[in-house]
Short mmCIF file of C-alpha atoms and ligand atoms in Angstrom, two decimals:
data_model
loop_
_atom_site.label_atom_id
_atom_site.label_comp_id
_atom_site.label_asym_id
_atom_site.label_seq_id
_atom_site.Cartn_x
_atom_site.Cartn_y
_atom_site.Cartn_z
CA MET A 243 15.70 -12.38 -27.71
CA SER A 244 12.68 -10.26 -25.88
CA ASP A 245 12.97 -6.88 -24.94
CA ARG A 246 10.07 -7.46 -22.58
CA LEU A 247 10.59 -6.83 -19.03
CA ARG A 248 11.29 -10.13 -17.16
CA VAL A 249 9.54 -10.05 -14.05
CA THR A 250 9.84 -13.10 -11.53
CA LEU A 251 7.34 -13.46 -9.06
CA LEU A 252 7.42 -15.47 -5.88
CA ALA A 253 4.16 -16.65 -5.08
CA GLY A 254 1.48 -19.12 -3.15
CA GLY A 255 -1.78 -20.07 -4.39
CA VAL A 256 -4.88 -17.64 -4.55
CA GLY A 257 -3.33 -14.19 -3.31
CA GLY A 258 -0.42 -15.08 -5.75
CA ALA A 259 -2.37 -16.04 -8.48
CA LYS A 260 -4.02 -12.93 -8.40
CA LEU A 261 -1.06 -10.83 -8.96
CA ALA A 262 0.24 -13.28 -11.65
CA GLU A 263 -2.62 -12.69 -13.57
CA GLY A 264 -2.34 -9.03 -13.66
CA PHE A 265 1.22 -9.18 -15.01
CA ALA A 266 0.50 -12.01 -17.40
CA ALA A 267 -2.03 -9.42 -18.89
CA LEU A 268 0.77 -6.75 -19.69
CA LYS A 269 2.18 -7.27 -22.92
CA THR A 270 5.46 -5.48 -21.71
CA VAL A 271 6.35 -8.15 -19.31
CA SER A 272 7.72 -11.90 -19.55
CA LEU A 273 6.34 -13.21 -16.43
CA THR A 274 7.91 -16.44 -14.58
CA VAL A 275 6.42 -17.55 -11.36
CA ILE A 276 8.17 -19.25 -8.57
CA GLY A 277 5.51 -21.38 -6.57
CA ASN A 278 5.12 -22.96 -3.26
CA VAL A 279 5.14 -26.86 -3.42
CA ALA A 280 4.88 -27.01 0.60
CA ASP A 281 1.15 -27.50 0.53
CA ASP A 282 1.58 -30.51 -1.27
CA ASP A 283 0.29 -33.79 0.08
CA VAL A 284 -1.11 -37.10 -1.26
CA PHE A 285 -4.67 -37.82 -1.49
CA HIS A 286 -6.03 -41.33 -2.45
CA GLY A 287 -2.63 -42.46 -3.72
CA LEU A 288 -2.42 -39.23 -6.01
CA TRP A 289 0.21 -36.33 -5.45
CA VAL A 290 -2.05 -33.07 -5.09
CA SER A 291 0.06 -29.63 -5.52
CA PRO A 292 -2.70 -26.93 -4.37
CA ASP A 293 -0.52 -23.91 -4.90
CA ILE A 294 0.54 -24.95 -8.19
CA ASP A 295 -2.54 -26.06 -9.47
CA THR A 296 -4.01 -22.90 -8.55
CA MET A 297 -1.65 -20.91 -10.60
CA LEU A 298 -2.09 -23.43 -13.27
CA TYR A 299 -5.57 -23.11 -13.36
CA THR A 300 -5.61 -19.24 -13.19
CA LEU A 301 -3.16 -18.55 -15.81
CA GLY A 302 -4.54 -21.29 -17.93
CA GLY A 303 -8.13 -19.95 -17.89
CA ARG A 304 -9.96 -22.68 -15.96
CA ILE A 305 -9.78 -21.51 -12.62
CA ASN A 306 -13.36 -21.34 -10.50
CA ARG A 307 -13.63 -17.39 -10.39
CA GLU A 308 -16.23 -17.60 -7.49
CA GLN A 309 -13.88 -19.68 -5.72
CA GLY A 310 -10.57 -18.44 -6.67
CA TRP A 311 -9.13 -22.07 -6.64
CA GLY A 312 -10.32 -25.31 -8.39
CA VAL A 313 -11.49 -25.83 -11.85
CA ALA A 314 -14.57 -24.19 -13.26
CA ASP A 315 -17.50 -26.44 -14.11
CA GLU A 316 -16.32 -29.05 -11.82
CA GLY A 317 -17.97 -32.34 -11.02
CA ARG A 318 -17.81 -34.52 -7.75
CA ARG A 319 -18.53 -37.87 -9.20
CA ALA A 320 -15.20 -39.38 -8.45
CA LEU A 321 -14.97 -38.29 -4.66
CA THR A 322 -19.06 -39.43 -4.24
CA VAL A 323 -17.66 -42.89 -5.03
CA LEU A 324 -14.70 -42.41 -2.66
CA GLN A 325 -17.05 -41.11 0.10
CA GLU A 326 -19.20 -44.49 -0.78
CA LEU A 327 -16.16 -46.60 -0.53
CA GLY A 328 -15.60 -45.18 3.11
CA ALA A 329 -12.72 -43.22 1.97
CA ASP A 330 -11.96 -39.69 3.84
CA THR A 331 -13.04 -37.08 1.52
CA TRP A 332 -12.73 -33.49 3.43
CA MET A 333 -10.30 -32.67 0.55
CA PHE A 334 -12.74 -31.49 -2.24
CA LEU A 335 -10.68 -32.88 -5.26
CA GLY A 336 -13.20 -32.47 -8.34
CA ASP A 337 -13.52 -34.96 -11.40
CA ARG A 338 -11.64 -32.52 -13.44
CA ASP A 339 -9.02 -31.71 -11.02
CA LEU A 340 -8.01 -35.23 -10.32
CA GLY A 341 -7.50 -35.95 -14.25
CA LEU A 342 -4.38 -33.48 -13.47
CA HIS A 343 -3.34 -35.23 -10.26
CA ILE A 344 -3.34 -38.62 -11.96
CA TYR A 345 -1.28 -37.42 -14.82
CA ARG A 346 1.28 -35.76 -12.35
CA THR A 347 1.37 -38.67 -10.09
CA GLU A 348 1.88 -41.09 -13.24
CA ARG A 349 4.92 -39.19 -14.41
CA LEU A 350 6.28 -38.98 -10.84
CA GLN A 351 6.23 -42.61 -10.56
CA LYS A 352 7.98 -42.98 -14.04
CA GLY A 353 10.57 -40.77 -12.54
CA ASP A 354 10.25 -37.69 -14.26
CA ARG A 355 11.57 -34.34 -12.61
CA PRO A 356 8.62 -32.21 -10.92
CA SER A 357 9.76 -29.20 -12.66
CA LEU A 358 9.34 -30.63 -16.05
CA ILE A 359 5.94 -32.03 -15.33
CA VAL A 360 4.69 -28.44 -14.23
CA ARG A 361 6.19 -27.08 -17.52
CA ASP A 362 4.37 -29.69 -19.66
CA ILE A 363 1.23 -29.30 -18.09
CA ALA A 364 1.51 -25.19 -18.48
CA GLU A 365 2.46 -25.77 -21.94
CA ARG A 366 -0.56 -28.02 -22.80
CA PHE A 367 -2.73 -25.53 -20.64
CA GLY A 368 -1.55 -22.74 -23.47
CA ILE A 369 -0.10 -20.52 -20.35
CA ALA A 370 2.68 -18.36 -21.70
CA ALA A 371 4.19 -17.63 -18.27
CA GLN A 372 6.92 -19.75 -17.17
CA ILE A 373 5.53 -21.51 -13.83
CA LEU A 374 8.75 -22.85 -11.77
CA LEU A 375 9.26 -24.99 -8.64
CA PRO A 376 11.73 -23.80 -5.83
CA THR A 377 12.75 -27.42 -5.86
CA ASP A 378 12.29 -30.81 -7.08
CA ASP A 379 12.60 -32.21 -3.58
CA ARG A 380 9.97 -32.72 -1.09
CA VAL A 381 9.30 -29.87 1.23
CA GLN A 382 5.80 -30.06 3.33
CA THR A 383 4.36 -27.66 5.74
CA ARG A 384 3.76 -29.22 9.10
CA VAL A 385 1.66 -27.06 11.33
CA ARG A 386 1.66 -27.45 15.38
CA THR A 387 -1.51 -26.92 16.91
CA GLY A 388 -2.71 -27.20 20.83
CA ASP A 389 -3.66 -30.88 19.61
CA GLY A 390 -0.28 -31.55 18.26
CA TRP A 391 1.11 -31.59 14.83
CA LEU A 392 -1.07 -31.49 11.37
CA ALA A 393 -0.44 -31.94 7.77
CA PHE A 394 -0.79 -28.41 6.09
CA GLN A 395 -4.03 -29.67 4.55
CA GLU A 396 -5.54 -31.03 7.65
CA TYR A 397 -4.94 -27.61 9.25
CA PHE A 398 -6.09 -25.62 6.18
CA VAL A 399 -8.89 -27.79 4.83
CA ARG A 400 -9.93 -30.09 7.35
CA GLU A 401 -9.71 -27.96 10.34
CA ARG A 402 -10.67 -24.90 8.16
CA CYS A 403 -7.87 -22.79 9.76
CA THR A 404 -9.40 -22.82 13.14
CA PRO A 405 -6.86 -24.27 15.47
CA ARG A 406 -4.26 -21.70 16.85
CA VAL A 407 -1.04 -22.08 15.23
CA LEU A 408 2.02 -22.52 17.65
CA GLU A 409 4.77 -23.74 15.38
CA LEU A 410 5.49 -24.05 11.56
CA ARG A 411 8.06 -26.49 10.44
CA TYR A 412 9.00 -27.04 6.76
CA GLN A 413 9.73 -31.06 6.58
CA GLY A 414 12.70 -31.42 4.04
CA ILE A 415 13.67 -27.88 3.74
CA GLY A 416 17.05 -28.49 5.10
CA SER A 417 18.08 -30.84 2.63
CA ALA A 418 16.01 -29.54 -0.32
CA LYS A 419 18.28 -28.18 -3.32
CA PRO A 420 16.69 -25.28 -5.34
CA SER A 421 15.83 -25.98 -8.82
CA PRO A 422 18.30 -24.53 -11.47
CA GLU A 423 15.40 -23.16 -13.28
CA ALA A 424 14.43 -20.90 -10.18
CA ILE A 425 17.93 -19.77 -9.71
CA ALA A 426 18.11 -18.63 -13.26
CA ALA A 427 15.02 -17.16 -13.21
CA ILE A 428 16.05 -14.96 -10.32
CA ALA A 429 19.41 -14.35 -11.85
CA ALA A 430 17.91 -13.20 -14.99
CA ALA A 431 15.05 -11.06 -13.68
CA ASP A 432 14.75 -7.13 -14.09
CA LEU A 433 12.39 -7.16 -11.32
CA VAL A 434 11.82 -9.76 -8.58
CA VAL A 435 8.27 -9.44 -6.87
CA ILE A 436 7.31 -11.39 -3.64
CA ALA A 437 3.31 -11.67 -4.24
CA PRO A 438 1.02 -10.99 -1.59
CA SER A 439 0.79 -14.41 -0.28
CA ASN A 440 0.60 -15.74 3.06
CA PRO A 441 4.15 -14.97 4.22
CA LEU A 442 4.70 -17.72 6.66
CA VAL A 443 2.94 -20.79 4.67
CA SER A 444 3.34 -19.70 1.15
CA ILE A 445 6.64 -17.53 0.44
CA ALA A 446 8.75 -18.73 3.74
CA PRO A 447 8.83 -22.30 2.39
CA ILE A 448 10.38 -20.81 -0.97
CA LEU A 449 12.80 -18.41 0.66
CA GLY A 450 13.80 -21.12 3.00
CA ILE A 451 15.27 -23.37 0.20
CA ASP A 452 19.18 -23.07 0.33
CA GLY A 453 20.11 -20.72 -2.36
CA ILE A 454 16.82 -19.01 -3.03
CA THR A 455 17.28 -16.21 -0.63
CA GLU A 456 21.02 -15.99 -1.61
CA ALA A 457 19.97 -15.63 -5.04
CA ILE A 458 17.61 -12.91 -4.54
CA CYS A 459 20.09 -10.91 -2.48
CA ALA A 460 22.75 -11.29 -4.95
CA THR A 461 20.72 -9.66 -7.90
CA ARG A 462 21.21 -6.27 -8.77
CA ALA A 463 17.48 -6.29 -9.90
CA PRO A 464 14.86 -4.36 -7.71
CA VAL A 465 12.97 -6.54 -5.27
CA LEU A 466 9.59 -5.71 -4.14
CA ALA A 467 7.17 -7.42 -1.94
CA VAL A 468 3.33 -6.58 -1.72
CA SER A 469 1.61 -7.00 1.59
CA PRO A 470 -0.95 -9.61 1.85
CA LEU A 471 -2.69 -7.52 4.67
CA ILE A 472 -4.40 -4.55 4.78
CA ALA A 473 -5.25 -2.58 8.09
CA GLY A 474 -4.07 -5.79 10.04
CA GLN A 475 -6.38 -8.11 8.15
CA ALA A 476 -5.75 -11.08 5.52
CA ILE A 477 -8.10 -10.69 2.46
CA ARG A 478 -8.91 -14.35 3.09
CA GLY A 479 -7.22 -16.88 5.02
CA PRO A 480 -5.14 -17.25 8.17
CA ALA A 481 -2.30 -15.26 7.55
CA SER A 482 -2.76 -12.66 10.21
CA ALA A 483 -4.06 -15.08 13.04
CA MET A 484 -1.10 -17.24 12.42
CA MET A 485 1.33 -14.11 12.46
CA ASP A 486 -0.59 -13.12 15.74
CA THR A 487 -0.40 -16.56 17.62
CA LEU A 488 3.27 -16.84 16.22
CA GLY A 489 4.27 -13.83 18.20
CA LEU A 490 4.83 -11.60 14.93
CA GLN A 491 2.89 -8.04 14.53
CA PRO A 492 0.01 -9.17 12.58
CA ASP A 493 0.12 -6.03 10.17
CA VAL A 494 2.53 -4.46 7.51
CA LYS A 495 4.92 -3.82 10.26
CA GLY A 496 5.30 -7.83 10.94
CA VAL A 497 5.20 -8.41 6.98
CA ALA A 498 7.98 -6.05 6.98
CA GLY A 499 9.88 -7.83 9.53
CA ILE A 500 9.66 -11.03 7.52
CA TYR A 501 11.09 -9.46 4.26
CA ALA A 502 13.51 -7.09 5.86
CA GLY A 503 16.90 -7.82 4.32
CA ILE A 504 15.31 -9.72 1.23
CA ALA A 505 13.13 -7.21 -0.10
CA GLY A 506 14.04 -3.41 -0.78
CA SER A 507 10.35 -2.13 -0.82
CA LEU A 508 7.06 -2.91 0.55
CA MET A 509 3.98 -2.03 -1.08
CA ILE A 510 1.38 -1.56 1.43
CA ASP A 511 -2.38 -0.12 1.22
CA HIS A 512 -2.98 3.62 1.46
CA GLN A 513 -5.15 2.56 4.31
CA ASP A 514 -1.68 1.59 6.05
CA ALA A 515 0.09 4.98 5.25
CA ARG A 516 0.68 5.69 8.81
CA HIS A 517 3.08 2.77 9.31
CA ALA A 518 5.45 4.24 6.36
CA ASP A 519 8.04 5.36 8.84
CA ALA A 520 8.03 1.96 10.75
CA ILE A 521 8.45 0.05 7.64
CA ARG A 522 11.37 2.38 6.94
CA THR A 523 13.20 1.96 10.18
CA LEU A 524 12.92 -1.72 9.51
CA GLY A 525 15.14 -1.25 6.15
CA LEU A 526 12.33 -1.21 3.34
CA ALA A 527 11.01 1.74 1.28
CA PRO A 528 7.52 1.73 1.70
CA VAL A 529 5.23 2.41 -1.29
CA CYS A 530 1.55 3.29 -0.89
CA SER A 531 -0.92 1.94 -3.57
CA ASP A 532 -4.16 0.14 -3.73
CA ILE A 533 -3.28 -3.04 -3.32
CA LEU A 534 -6.69 -4.67 -3.22
CA MET A 535 -7.58 -6.87 -6.37
CA PRO A 536 -11.21 -7.41 -6.17
CA ASP A 537 -11.33 -8.35 -10.29
CA ARG A 538 -9.38 -8.42 -13.27
CA ALA A 539 -8.89 -4.95 -13.36
CA GLY A 540 -7.72 -4.51 -10.18
CA LYS A 541 -5.26 -7.17 -10.81
CA VAL A 542 -4.00 -5.30 -13.84
CA ARG A 543 -3.83 -1.81 -12.30
CA LEU A 544 -1.73 -3.24 -9.49
CA ALA A 545 0.88 -5.02 -11.80
CA SER A 546 1.10 -1.88 -13.65
CA ALA A 547 1.58 0.14 -10.44
CA ILE A 548 4.40 -1.96 -9.52
CA LEU A 549 5.93 -1.51 -13.01
CA ASP A 550 5.56 2.24 -12.76
CA LEU A 551 7.83 2.17 -9.97
CA LEU A 552 10.79 1.16 -11.96
CA PRO A 553 13.08 3.63 -13.46
CA SER A 554 12.01 4.52 -16.92
CA GLN A 555 14.22 2.91 -19.54
CA ALA A 556 16.51 4.86 -21.40
CA GLU A 557 14.82 5.54 -24.99
CA PRO A 558 16.76 3.52 -27.61
CA GLY A 559 18.83 5.81 -29.73
CA ASN A 560 19.07 8.66 -26.85
CA PRO A 561 22.56 9.68 -25.99
P1 LIG B 86 -3.25 -19.55 -0.83
O1 LIG B 86 -1.66 -20.15 -1.08
O2 LIG B 86 -4.30 -20.01 -1.56
O3 LIG B 86 -3.69 -19.65 0.84
O4 LIG B 86 -3.06 -18.04 -1.32
P2 LIG B 86 -1.75 -17.14 -0.88
O5 LIG B 86 -0.83 -17.85 0.02
O6 LIG B 86 -1.22 -16.99 -2.37
O7 LIG B 86 -2.12 -16.15 -0.70
C1 LIG B 86 -3.04 -15.83 0.68
C2 LIG B 86 -3.03 -14.41 1.01
O8 LIG B 86 -3.33 -13.66 -0.36
C3 LIG B 86 -3.75 -13.79 2.22
O9 LIG B 86 -2.94 -13.40 3.33
C4 LIG B 86 -4.51 -12.62 1.66
O10 LIG B 86 -4.76 -11.61 2.39
C5 LIG B 86 -3.77 -12.07 0.24
N1 LIG B 86 -4.75 -11.77 -0.82
C6 LIG B 86 -5.62 -12.14 -1.38
N2 LIG B 86 -6.32 -11.13 -2.18
C7 LIG B 86 -5.74 -10.16 -1.99
C8 LIG B 86 -5.47 -9.02 -2.58
O11 LIG B 86 -6.62 -8.56 -3.43
N3 LIG B 86 -4.88 -8.01 -2.33
C9 LIG B 86 -3.85 -8.25 -1.51
N4 LIG B 86 -2.65 -7.36 -1.22
N5 LIG B 86 -3.63 -9.44 -0.69
C10 LIG B 86 -4.83 -10.58 -1.07
CA1 LIG B 87 -1.21 -22.31 -0.35
#
């Protein structure tokens, strides 16, 4: 048995992977990530799982550091051929990345459980953390814009998040069963952290799976969320614009409203300190810190700051 602190992190792609990297660097932590599958889709006959793969590439040390997603030292020769053949190539899939999608798709076709496929990839990539799926069933985010419903990647990549988001739907979520591993990881956690991921398209499709929110509410471990917004702005991506067009306050108060009843505390940036009382009124304990993670040091600093909030463990042997 390990005496390390069991941290279970709910996370999407880039923002989630940043904090995951911070926790993974701490020797005192045993990290389990519950990732997001609702960005998944089929491209060129292959099952692509962008958020899970960002986590795999980040924790496996293969990530393209400049972009925060995709594989380092990537090529586009396969995509060029697809383009020559007239295929739609707005979704960038590099040569090395395609190798992973071929592997996943082949195993899915053999009937292997998605969770086990990810477990095996993580092991082969030399990742010490556990990367879990919230469900082995299909859940896919759909986005309603002025032009109708889009698949998530059509909105996110093809349309570059420019259309106003009028409605979100997580197709399949009503009948999705939680993975037993995810439920167990929440129950066994010493600390549950909701990463600074997009609350509406990365975290909501995890929390909305039957049994996941219930497991979080049932745990005696502290549950802390980290805001993805600083001073009303997302660091990157459409979180604040989406919250705005969906009628939520596009700032830390809106984030607090989403996580009220699920998290006990919300970590916000010092810049948002004036909203602390409003967050308290919504039922969350506000914690101010420096929540920007511009580099590896910033990631480790934030993960450490979160651990510092825990009541210190009684020294072994002390009465
Ligand atoms: P995606 O699935 O790749 O879009 O990534 P996530 O959903 O995991 O994360 C997207 C969110 O991460 C955005 O709303 C960003 O504001 C947030 N984010 C990115 N970098 C940082 C950071 O350094 N600090 C904080 N607090 N949030 C961040
Ligand atoms: Ca995502």
